[in-house]
Amino acid sequence: LLGLRGTIVTLAAVGAAAAAALALTTGRARQSIVTTGLAVAVLAVLFALPRWDPELMSGGAYKYAPYLRGGDLETGLLSGELLYYREGTAGTVTVRRTAASTALAIDGKVDASDDADMLTQRLLAHLPLLLHPAPRQVAIIGLGSGVTAGSALTHDVVRVDVLEISPQVVEASAYFGRENNEPLRDPRLNLIVGDGRSHLKLGSSQYDVIVSEPSNPWMAGVASLFTREFFEAAKARLAPKGLLCQWAHTYDISAADLKSIVATFVAVFPDSQMWLVGEGDLLLIGGPDRVSPDLDRVASALRRPRVRRDLEQVRVRSPFGLFSLFAGDGDALREFSAGAIIQTDDLLGLEFSAPRAIFGRSSDVNARDLRQRAAGARRPAAVAQAFAAATAADWRDRGRMLAAADAHHAALEDLTHAARLDPRDRETLEELARTAARTQQLQAVDRLFEEFVAKDSGNAAARLERSRLAAARGDYVLARRLAVEAGKLDPRSQAALEQLAAVVADEEDSEALAVVVAGLQQAAPGSASTLYYAASLEFLKGNPPRAAELAAQAAALRPGDARVHNLAGAAYGALGRVDRARASFRAALEASPEDPVAYVNLGTLELQGANPAAAGRYFMDALALEPSSVPAREGLARSLEILGQADRAAAVRRGS
């Protein structure tokens, strides 16, 4: 009723008043006067305290401060838009939309999102439901964003009981309706607002699949969902051949604690399995009977339209995509967790040891250890068969799947393998180049492309990607030469002309661009790319009216291309047509929410329009996406100076 701040202030006031009352009853005048005076002073301070900022208080500074590199701490915590904020008995629940994603957090810790978490959220439902021969009754502990429940309902299940302790989480899940397919509207779903552990311990329902997706065990009270007694309670509620899928994590946890969780699970489910999703999430699956992956059954289930569409959203397009996440079973799990402590209700060391590992930047040591173990472990027949039959396209899709889950280093390995299997596949090479940029491995990937060209002089695709990498590091001479060579190898390639146009446009060489645009107009007259580069040429020549006209035509043909909208916005801005410029930049954001250029453009527009508060928001979003962006940093500093926040402006300029 009072909220967190109100409760703290009220209890402090009650404590001060109690101290004064106690002092007055002692009969010692001097002590009574001093203590009463102090109590009155405390009460005065309490009532004079300023209200706190919900955005800052719910930002999770204790957890995310090491990752905020966009300037000062406040800038990082305030980026994005706070859509939902509620304080409840089970925790403070927020939903925040940033440039990259929308995230649901409990007590500042992000527990669900529509971005990198999507793969885990969907596979929490799909993996156990695909491994079970005929799931009908399902229980899910923890609603979160609702994505897991929505994915479970794509299967032929009869009933899904969702146990969620926080009414605020139920409300917040509405912000993910597009991603979760609104499971609360499905008549097969039964929402129980209450404690999931108590439901398993005291209830009598039998389930084919139970999914437990709690928060991290270092959150107060959550470790009780990782004990032997909890797993035994779940086992008692499983029907014959039933499966429990338990989420755990490899980040922000010591090796000893991770092994302890696995050991506790294996103590109850000896014939269990472990699946590593991305670079941070672990799914433990076990039941009263041995878990047996069935390649044919999984392949058949993946052909069901609703299941297929749901998994394709997280780039899972074949059984290989799923089975490639297998990290061990039975003996491998016992070997991994040998000698680890078993967590029990009356000796729950995890609740005290787990919080020690959350401070500082996360390490991938645990995930790397698990991947190495998985590579050398015996695989079930279905998993081994999937690996043996995997094609270059399968490895490319797996790389895309992991990249979308922010597991960029693992994705780089898979895409490199796919490229070696098929060095001419343009899609693979493009994805590999993008992933190399995210992992700071541009030089290594450039050497790989150079190797492909040396072995195959006719490989135009590798030359094109080398050209893009060269342009990204500012080597326009090499970028131009490679684009020309690619065009000579494949004279009909519009991609080679477009890459050459991109290079000379970046160089602002209007004469060279005019020649390339003429070639594009001959090869693909009226195409979106031709119109875009023609607009770029007019803009370079100082003709913004014509540039705006051509860019608008290109945008109509290719509304999903952020570059086109940004160019149109720049042309409209040069013409003083602020509303059209703003609309174009916002269209660029809709086309590519992770494009920092559009945020900088909008921030600059708002700054020119004497709206520093709005400008600051856009610059903060740009810095969240690209912390090294000099225009975003300087724009934010200028906005803060205009708002009278000189200290923060100086901190932003010092940031790195």
XYZ file of C-alpha atoms in Angstrom:
656
model
C 0.000 0.000 0.000
C 2.779 2.425 0.835
C 5.310 1.368 -1.768
C 9.014 0.823 -1.166
C 9.937 4.421 -0.405
C 6.845 4.964 1.721
C 7.569 1.811 3.708
C 11.193 2.794 4.367
C 10.229 6.309 5.463
C 7.353 5.076 7.627
C 9.444 2.443 9.393
C 12.232 4.957 9.986
C 9.685 7.392 11.442
C 8.192 4.693 13.670
C 11.677 3.747 14.841
C 12.550 7.361 15.674
C 9.264 7.878 17.502
C 9.766 4.644 19.470
C 13.248 5.796 20.485
C 11.858 9.101 21.708
C 9.061 7.363 23.614
C 11.542 4.970 25.255
C 13.848 7.820 26.249
C 10.991 9.750 27.833
C 10.159 6.797 30.079
C 13.685 6.452 31.492
C 13.288 9.389 33.879
C 16.724 10.826 32.984
C 15.979 14.346 31.763
C 19.180 15.059 29.817
C 19.066 11.755 27.962
C 15.372 12.223 27.239
C 15.910 15.700 25.833
C 18.849 14.673 23.639
C 17.152 11.544 22.312
C 13.866 13.324 21.682
C 15.706 16.092 19.864
C 17.496 13.568 17.688
C 14.207 11.789 16.968
C 12.568 15.066 15.946
C 15.551 15.842 13.700
C 15.258 12.394 12.081
C 11.535 12.930 11.484
C 12.211 16.334 9.942
C 14.825 14.881 7.610
C 12.498 12.041 6.617
C 9.688 14.363 5.620
C 12.125 16.615 3.751
C 13.601 13.789 1.678
C 13.041 14.229 -2.071
C 11.052 11.628 -3.940
C 13.179 9.118 -5.765
C 13.230 8.601 -9.507
C 11.577 5.250 -10.412
C 13.615 5.074 -13.628
C 16.922 5.297 -11.777
C 15.845 3.082 -8.886
C 14.638 0.328 -11.213
C 17.591 0.497 -13.594
C 19.549 -2.361 -11.980
C 22.710 -0.334 -11.414
C 23.995 -2.995 -9.005
C 23.984 -5.465 -11.907
C 24.494 -3.518 -15.116
C 26.858 -0.673 -14.167
C 29.941 -2.432 -15.638
C 28.239 -2.611 -19.047
C 27.149 1.040 -19.260
C 29.819 2.613 -21.429
C 27.837 5.459 -22.948
C 28.987 8.144 -20.517
C 28.051 8.627 -16.892
C 26.078 6.023 -14.955
C 22.866 8.049 -14.975
C 22.933 8.283 -18.760
C 23.119 4.528 -19.104
C 20.340 3.881 -16.602
C 17.968 6.429 -18.138
C 18.288 5.311 -21.744
C 15.055 4.142 -23.308
C 11.474 4.655 -22.168
C 9.940 3.272 -18.976
C 6.610 1.789 -20.083
C 5.533 0.085 -16.860
C 6.492 0.393 -13.177
C 4.744 -1.368 -10.302
C 5.898 -2.219 -6.799
C 4.486 -5.506 -5.514
C 5.008 -7.868 -2.608
C 7.045 -10.236 -4.801
C 9.217 -7.531 -6.359
C 9.328 -4.317 -8.347
C 8.372 -5.029 -11.949
C 9.270 -2.768 -14.860
C 9.039 -2.827 -18.631
C 11.492 -0.614 -20.495
C 11.759 -0.031 -24.228
C 15.231 0.845 -25.496
C 16.573 1.246 -28.986
C 17.293 -2.458 -29.296
C 14.496 -4.162 -27.400
C 11.704 -4.171 -24.847
C 12.649 -5.851 -21.572
C 10.810 -6.958 -18.443
C 12.829 -6.637 -15.238
C 12.181 -7.701 -11.652
C 14.032 -5.685 -9.016
C 16.191 -4.235 -11.798
C 17.283 -7.629 -13.234
C 16.070 -8.272 -16.782
C 14.181 -11.574 -16.771
C 12.642 -11.468 -20.252
C 12.909 -9.491 -23.476
C 11.855 -9.488 -27.113
C 15.459 -9.594 -28.292
C 18.335 -11.890 -27.287
C 16.203 -13.831 -24.772
C 13.739 -15.037 -27.397
C 15.610 -18.248 -28.268
C 15.716 -19.399 -24.645
C 12.141 -18.340 -23.952
C 10.831 -20.376 -26.880
C 13.060 -23.426 -26.391
C 12.052 -23.710 -22.725
C 8.711 -24.894 -24.102
C 9.675 -26.495 -27.399
C 12.562 -28.723 -26.277
C 10.704 -30.731 -23.598
C 7.483 -30.809 -25.645
C 9.369 -32.134 -28.677
C 11.238 -34.713 -26.578
C 8.043 -35.991 -24.941
C 6.168 -38.562 -27.071
C 2.662 -37.140 -26.516
C 2.430 -34.091 -24.192
C -1.060 -33.067 -23.121
C -0.869 -31.527 -19.622
C 1.777 -28.820 -19.080
C 2.772 -26.645 -16.109
C 4.970 -23.551 -16.413
C 6.445 -21.937 -13.301
C 6.948 -18.262 -14.070
C 5.032 -16.312 -16.710
C 7.664 -13.680 -17.503
C 6.962 -12.184 -20.919
C 4.509 -14.992 -21.703
C 6.595 -16.176 -24.662
C 7.226 -19.644 -23.198
C 3.516 -20.140 -22.520
C 2.680 -18.948 -26.038
C 5.194 -21.376 -27.546
C 3.800 -24.283 -25.494
C 0.350 -23.547 -26.889
C 1.571 -24.050 -30.465
C 1.683 -27.773 -29.640
C -1.308 -30.110 -29.401
C -1.649 -29.698 -25.644
C -4.924 -29.874 -23.742
C -4.092 -27.669 -20.748
C -1.279 -25.349 -19.660
C -1.189 -24.286 -15.999
C 0.932 -21.142 -15.571
C 2.080 -20.399 -11.999
C 3.097 -16.779 -11.472
C 3.638 -15.340 -8.005
C 3.544 -11.681 -9.067
C 0.314 -10.049 -10.319
C 2.499 -7.244 -11.663
C 4.330 -9.672 -13.982
C 0.953 -10.779 -15.340
C 0.110 -7.146 -16.132
C 3.540 -6.495 -17.643
C 3.323 -9.497 -19.986
C 0.733 -7.553 -22.008
C 3.586 -5.475 -23.451
C 4.822 -8.589 -25.296
C 1.578 -9.481 -27.050
C 3.197 -9.540 -30.481
C 5.899 -11.974 -29.361
C 3.875 -14.220 -27.031
C 0.758 -14.531 -29.226
C -1.386 -13.505 -26.212
C -1.469 -16.860 -24.416
C -3.726 -15.540 -21.643
C -6.531 -15.386 -24.219
C -6.179 -19.086 -25.078
C -8.892 -21.159 -23.300
C -6.351 -23.979 -22.769
C -4.279 -21.764 -20.452
C -5.079 -21.701 -16.734
C -3.375 -18.817 -14.896
C -2.702 -19.390 -11.196
C -1.392 -16.309 -9.387
C 0.518 -17.945 -6.567
C 3.684 -19.747 -5.553
C 4.738 -22.422 -8.046
C 6.672 -24.485 -5.516
C 3.676 -24.662 -3.188
C 1.488 -25.719 -6.108
C 3.783 -28.646 -6.885
C 4.267 -29.574 -3.231
C 0.625 -29.416 -2.180
C -1.283 -30.050 -5.409
C -2.366 -33.315 -6.963
C -2.325 -32.549 -10.711
C -0.188 -34.744 -12.942
C 1.742 -33.187 -15.819
C 3.459 -34.536 -18.894
C 5.827 -31.555 -18.956
C 6.787 -29.085 -16.222
C 8.836 -26.024 -17.183
C 10.567 -24.116 -14.390
C 11.941 -20.728 -15.452
C 12.627 -18.789 -12.242
C 14.842 -15.756 -11.927
C 18.522 -16.145 -11.039
C 19.275 -17.950 -7.759
C 21.031 -14.878 -6.382
C 17.681 -13.062 -6.228
C 16.282 -13.300 -2.688
C 14.143 -16.404 -2.222
C 14.698 -17.847 -5.699
C 17.372 -20.371 -4.677
C 14.615 -22.514 -3.130
C 13.625 -23.416 -6.711
C 17.005 -25.136 -7.199
C 16.912 -27.547 -4.240
C 16.527 -31.316 -4.087
C 13.154 -30.919 -2.382
C 11.842 -28.743 -5.193
C 12.979 -31.203 -7.854
C 11.421 -34.054 -5.871
C 8.136 -32.138 -5.634
C 8.200 -31.653 -9.413
C 9.020 -35.336 -9.962
C 6.022 -36.329 -7.858
C 3.746 -34.315 -10.148
C 5.107 -35.862 -13.359
C 3.000 -38.426 -15.195
C 4.706 -41.572 -16.571
C 7.300 -40.508 -19.177
C 6.893 -36.936 -17.898
C 9.703 -34.365 -18.186
C 10.897 -31.450 -16.075
C 12.740 -28.685 -17.952
C 14.720 -26.560 -15.488
C 16.372 -23.295 -16.504
C 19.791 -22.367 -15.117
C 22.499 -19.957 -16.263
C 26.234 -20.053 -16.945
C 26.905 -16.298 -16.565
C 27.346 -14.476 -13.235
C 27.774 -17.779 -11.398
C 30.806 -19.601 -10.062
C 31.763 -22.973 -11.478
C 31.143 -24.514 -8.052
C 27.598 -23.144 -7.849
C 26.768 -24.209 -11.410
C 28.044 -27.727 -10.745
C 26.040 -27.766 -7.517
C 22.808 -26.998 -9.408
C 23.552 -29.758 -11.936
C 24.483 -32.222 -9.186
C 21.245 -31.486 -7.319
C 19.200 -32.030 -10.481
C 21.026 -35.272 -11.328
C 20.486 -36.533 -7.777
C 16.743 -36.553 -8.474
C 16.846 -37.251 -12.236
C 19.849 -39.562 -12.884
C 19.090 -40.038 -16.605
C 18.820 -36.327 -17.421
C 20.142 -34.156 -20.227
C 21.779 -30.758 -20.498
C 21.274 -28.334 -23.395
C 23.336 -25.148 -23.799
C 21.341 -22.326 -25.410
C 23.442 -19.459 -26.691
C 26.314 -18.472 -24.397
C 24.487 -18.097 -21.107
C 21.439 -20.343 -20.647
C 21.340 -23.962 -19.586
C 18.289 -26.213 -19.858
C 18.289 -29.350 -17.684
C 15.720 -31.935 -18.763
C 14.882 -35.063 -16.791
C 12.089 -37.357 -15.734
C 11.258 -40.665 -14.066
C 12.322 -42.459 -17.277
C 15.318 -41.994 -19.537
C 15.075 -39.070 -21.966
C 15.524 -40.298 -25.535
C 15.832 -37.780 -28.384
C 13.963 -39.026 -31.447
C 15.068 -37.406 -34.707
C 12.048 -38.617 -36.677
C 9.548 -37.444 -34.070
C 11.190 -34.022 -33.805
C 11.337 -33.659 -37.587
C 7.649 -34.571 -37.820
C 6.714 -32.051 -35.113
C 8.714 -29.325 -36.847
C 6.496 -29.741 -39.896
C 3.424 -28.670 -37.924
C 2.630 -25.154 -39.204
C 2.287 -23.389 -35.818
C 5.366 -25.038 -34.304
C 7.423 -24.381 -37.454
C 6.452 -20.692 -37.608
C 7.174 -20.203 -33.916
C 10.647 -21.716 -34.155
C 11.482 -19.935 -37.401
C 11.108 -16.655 -35.515
C 14.259 -17.614 -33.582
C 16.023 -19.004 -36.698
C 15.463 -22.679 -35.864
C 14.720 -24.222 -39.263
C 15.741 -27.874 -38.900
C 16.211 -30.612 -36.283
C 19.931 -29.866 -36.477
C 19.308 -26.395 -35.067
C 17.848 -27.988 -31.952
C 20.091 -31.043 -31.594
C 23.242 -28.946 -32.047
C 22.511 -27.439 -28.604
C 22.873 -30.808 -26.867
C 25.599 -30.563 -24.195
C 25.562 -33.947 -22.467
C 23.540 -36.533 -20.592
C 23.787 -39.126 -17.822
C 27.448 -39.949 -17.279
C 28.631 -36.627 -18.746
C 26.492 -34.685 -16.247
C 27.698 -36.833 -13.348
C 31.301 -36.319 -14.411
C 30.787 -32.551 -14.732
C 29.184 -32.233 -11.276
C 31.199 -34.868 -9.397
C 31.814 -33.894 -5.776
C 29.547 -30.817 -5.923
C 27.314 -29.901 -2.991
C 23.667 -30.997 -3.122
C 21.389 -28.038 -2.382
C 18.684 -28.797 0.192
C 16.023 -26.731 1.929
C 17.777 -26.937 5.307
C 21.273 -26.343 3.934
C 20.750 -23.868 1.094
C 24.240 -22.493 0.579
C 23.385 -21.330 -2.953
C 21.319 -18.456 -1.582
C 24.454 -17.021 0.034
C 27.173 -18.019 -2.442
C 25.343 -17.056 -5.648
C 25.228 -13.270 -4.994
C 29.026 -13.112 -4.801
C 29.370 -13.794 -8.518
C 27.133 -11.050 -9.926
C 29.482 -8.095 -9.637
C 31.690 -7.061 -12.546
C 31.384 -8.095 -16.167
C 30.178 -11.599 -16.984
C 32.616 -14.295 -18.041
C 31.991 -17.034 -20.589
C 34.291 -19.505 -18.800
C 31.434 -21.821 -17.784
C 29.874 -21.843 -21.256
C 33.253 -22.441 -22.888
C 33.920 -25.368 -20.538
C 30.511 -26.893 -21.337
C 31.034 -26.498 -25.099
C 34.430 -28.219 -24.892
C 32.951 -31.063 -22.864
C 30.050 -31.425 -25.308
C 32.420 -31.607 -28.279
C 34.215 -34.581 -26.773
C 31.240 -36.349 -25.215
C 29.261 -39.256 -26.578
C 26.176 -38.064 -28.414
C 22.836 -39.873 -28.558
C 22.209 -41.517 -31.924
C 19.679 -38.869 -33.039
C 22.058 -36.028 -32.202
C 25.015 -37.726 -33.889
C 22.883 -38.379 -36.975
C 21.852 -34.700 -37.147
C 25.490 -33.587 -36.984
C 26.557 -36.088 -39.639
C 23.891 -34.885 -42.070
C 24.366 -31.131 -41.439
C 24.927 -29.044 -44.575
C 26.561 -25.654 -45.036
C 23.074 -24.109 -44.940
C 22.374 -25.869 -41.616
C 25.543 -24.430 -40.087
C 24.696 -20.993 -41.494
C 21.232 -21.144 -39.928
C 22.723 -22.233 -36.625
C 25.104 -19.280 -36.756
C 22.203 -16.925 -37.401
C 20.256 -18.507 -34.543
C 23.124 -17.929 -32.107
C 23.839 -14.422 -33.394
C 20.211 -13.450 -32.751
C 20.679 -14.747 -29.193
C 23.734 -12.483 -28.738
C 26.021 -15.537 -28.711
C 28.241 -13.867 -31.282
C 31.482 -15.731 -30.603
C 29.811 -19.122 -30.970
C 27.985 -17.818 -34.052
C 31.316 -16.754 -35.564
C 32.643 -20.319 -35.247
C 29.550 -21.797 -36.920
C 29.496 -19.256 -39.747
C 33.198 -19.809 -40.366
C 32.529 -23.540 -40.624
C 29.621 -22.894 -43.014
C 31.797 -20.607 -45.150
C 34.522 -23.245 -45.416
C 31.913 -25.753 -46.554
C 30.582 -23.340 -49.195
C 32.964 -20.390 -49.791
C 30.760 -18.917 -52.542
C 27.545 -18.650 -50.537
C 26.873 -14.927 -50.385
C 24.376 -15.133 -47.497
C 26.905 -16.954 -45.308
C 29.712 -14.530 -46.131
C 27.510 -11.497 -45.414
C 26.406 -12.904 -42.053
C 30.005 -13.822 -41.223
C 31.182 -10.273 -41.939
C 28.430 -8.789 -39.727
C 29.273 -11.150 -36.884
C 32.975 -10.384 -37.238
C 32.204 -6.702 -36.703
C 30.297 -7.491 -33.500
C 33.125 -9.649 -32.129
C 36.007 -7.400 -33.197
C 37.317 -10.166 -35.472
C 37.331 -8.239 -38.755
C 40.987 -8.907 -39.443
C 40.678 -12.677 -38.967
C 37.608 -12.875 -41.208
C 39.265 -10.687 -43.833
C 42.154 -13.170 -43.926
C 39.636 -15.975 -44.386
C 38.034 -14.186 -47.348
C 41.493 -13.527 -48.784
C 42.181 -17.262 -48.474
C 38.967 -18.048 -50.379
C 39.974 -15.685 -53.181
C 43.476 -17.186 -53.375
C 42.045 -20.708 -53.706
C 39.263 -19.700 -56.093
C 40.087 -16.753 -58.343
C 36.508 -16.698 -59.602
C 34.947 -16.151 -56.155
C 33.164 -12.823 -56.633
C 31.168 -13.112 -53.381
C 34.327 -13.260 -51.244
C 35.717 -10.205 -53.051
C 32.527 -8.253 -52.375
C 32.634 -9.017 -48.656
C 36.328 -8.126 -48.504
C 35.413 -4.846 -50.165
C 32.830 -4.128 -47.460
C 35.316 -4.937 -44.705
C 37.938 -2.691 -46.293
C 35.435 0.179 -46.549
C 34.448 -0.314 -42.897
C 38.039 0.247 -41.790
C 38.497 3.207 -44.165
C 40.666 1.507 -46.804
C 38.713 2.863 -49.774
C 41.442 2.116 -52.319
C 41.313 -1.620 -51.612
C 37.509 -1.539 -51.261
C 37.167 0.070 -54.688
C 39.582 -2.361 -56.349
C 37.819 -5.427 -54.923
C 34.385 -4.171 -55.963
C 35.635 -3.576 -59.508
C 37.183 -7.068 -59.632
C 33.916 -8.621 -58.438
C 32.067 -6.763 -61.175
C 34.440 -8.041 -63.830
C 34.012 -11.622 -62.630
C 30.245 -11.295 -62.749
C 29.305 -8.499 -65.188
C 25.598 -9.067 -64.513
C 26.037 -8.603 -60.759
C 24.055 -5.628 -59.540
C 25.516 -6.266 -56.065
C 29.013 -5.421 -57.337
C 27.802 -2.116 -58.806
C 25.961 -1.276 -55.600
C 29.052 -1.999 -53.500
C 31.177 0.201 -55.757
C 28.560 2.935 -55.444
C 28.613 2.600 -51.649
C 32.403 2.963 -51.579
C 32.616 6.065 -53.761
C 29.630 7.614 -51.938
C 31.434 7.132 -48.618
C 34.461 8.811 -50.203
C 32.154 11.654 -51.347
C 33.608 11.259 -54.840
C 30.710 12.680 -56.874
C 32.458 12.195 -60.250
C 33.049 8.479 -59.668
C 29.572 8.082 -58.205
C 28.026 9.642 -61.327
C 29.711 6.983 -63.481
C 28.495 4.133 -61.242
C 24.958 5.554 -61.050
C 24.872 5.630 -64.845
C 25.779 1.944 -64.833
C 23.061 1.192 -62.280
C 20.486 3.089 -64.335
C 21.382 0.938 -67.305
C 21.453 -2.352 -65.355
C 18.448 -1.772 -63.086
C 16.532 1.388 -64.033
C 13.996 2.456 -61.442
C 15.168 0.030 -58.753
C 15.330 1.175 -55.128
C 19.124 0.906 -55.075
C 19.512 2.922 -58.265
C 17.218 5.636 -56.911
C 19.056 5.660 -53.591
C 22.487 6.171 -55.112
C 21.099 8.713 -57.565
C 19.707 10.590 -54.556
C 23.103 10.318 -52.840
C 24.715 11.821 -55.933
C 22.303 14.761 -55.968
C 22.882 15.357 -52.262
C 26.659 15.410 -52.795
C 26.186 17.851 -55.680
C 24.284 20.225 -53.381
C 20.831 19.587 -54.848
C 18.684 18.604 -51.810
C 15.279 19.099 -53.560
C 16.111 16.473 -56.180
C 17.809 14.275 -53.559
C 14.664 14.354 -51.417
C 12.471 13.504 -54.403
C 14.593 10.511 -55.440
C 15.014 9.271 -51.845
C 11.233 9.401 -51.342
C 10.763 7.271 -54.467
C 13.347 4.763 -53.188
C 11.631 4.672 -49.773
C 8.312 3.866 -51.404
C 9.914 0.890 -53.159
C 11.968 -0.270 -50.167
C 10.308 0.926 -46.928
C 12.427 -1.425 -44.837
C 15.746 0.190 -45.816
C 16.900 2.567 -43.057
C 19.604 4.113 -45.296
C 16.968 5.429 -47.710
C 14.935 7.075 -44.941
C 18.035 8.596 -43.342
C 19.063 10.108 -46.668
C 15.568 11.474 -47.232
C 15.606 12.957 -43.732
C 18.959 14.628 -44.349
C 17.682 16.124 -47.622
C 14.468 17.395 -46.014
C 16.507 18.815 -43.140
C 18.719 20.718 -45.574
C 15.543 22.168 -47.083
C 14.282 23.265 -43.670
C 11.314 20.880 -43.837
C 11.646 19.741 -40.245
C 8.418 17.725 -40.029
C 9.249 15.700 -43.143
C 12.817 15.181 -41.903
C 11.546 13.968 -38.515
C 9.073 11.590 -40.195
C 11.853 10.159 -42.386
C 14.216 9.594 -39.477
C 11.430 7.900 -37.496
C 10.731 5.684 -40.506
C 14.438 4.771 -40.447
C 14.040 3.715 -36.810
C 11.034 1.557 -37.633
C 12.989 -0.075 -40.431
C 16.082 -0.672 -38.282
C 15.595 -0.108 -34.522
C 19.263 -0.875 -33.891
C 20.585 1.801 -36.259
C 22.335 4.493 -34.144
C 22.495 6.880 -37.130
C 18.745 7.563 -37.050
C 18.863 8.336 -33.323
C 21.725 10.791 -33.837
C 19.829 12.421 -36.695
C 16.671 12.793 -34.609
C 18.665 14.106 -31.663
C 20.359 16.685 -33.860
C 16.995 17.724 -35.265
C 15.505 18.188 -31.788
C 18.594 20.079 -30.626
C 18.267 22.472 -33.552
C 14.599 22.875 -32.631
C 15.476 23.965 -29.078
C 14.166 20.765 -27.484
C 17.222 19.541 -25.528
C 15.275 17.086 -23.336
C 13.976 15.126 -26.328
C 17.355 15.451 -28.048
C 19.111 14.001 -25.006
C 16.860 10.940 -25.066
C 17.738 10.212 -28.689
C 21.461 10.679 -28.076
C 21.288 8.339 -25.050
C 19.627 5.671 -27.202
C 22.352 6.097 -29.824
C 25.051 5.662 -27.177
C 23.332 2.549 -25.827
C 23.709 1.048 -29.304
C 27.136 2.453 -30.143
C 29.026 3.678 -27.046
C 31.910 4.941 -29.201
C 29.707 7.282 -31.272
C 31.351 10.712 -31.102
C 28.345 12.621 -32.564
C 26.010 10.992 -30.022
C 28.319 11.740 -27.102
C 28.842 15.353 -28.109
C 25.131 15.824 -28.837
C 24.182 14.476 -25.407
C 26.755 16.685 -23.704
C 25.399 19.765 -25.490
C 21.834 18.826 -24.556
C 22.774 18.458 -20.889
C 24.606 21.786 -20.902
C 21.509 23.535 -22.244
C 19.460 21.849 -19.503
C 21.865 23.209 -16.891
C 23.507 19.868 -16.057
C 27.128 20.821 -16.613
C 28.531 18.099 -14.327
C 26.757 15.334 -16.220
C 27.815 16.877 -19.537
C 31.446 16.755 -18.436
C 31.038 13.130 -17.305
C 29.588 12.188 -20.695
C 32.508 13.764 -22.512
C 34.919 11.850 -20.271
C 33.059 8.563 -20.851
C 34.483 5.761 -22.933
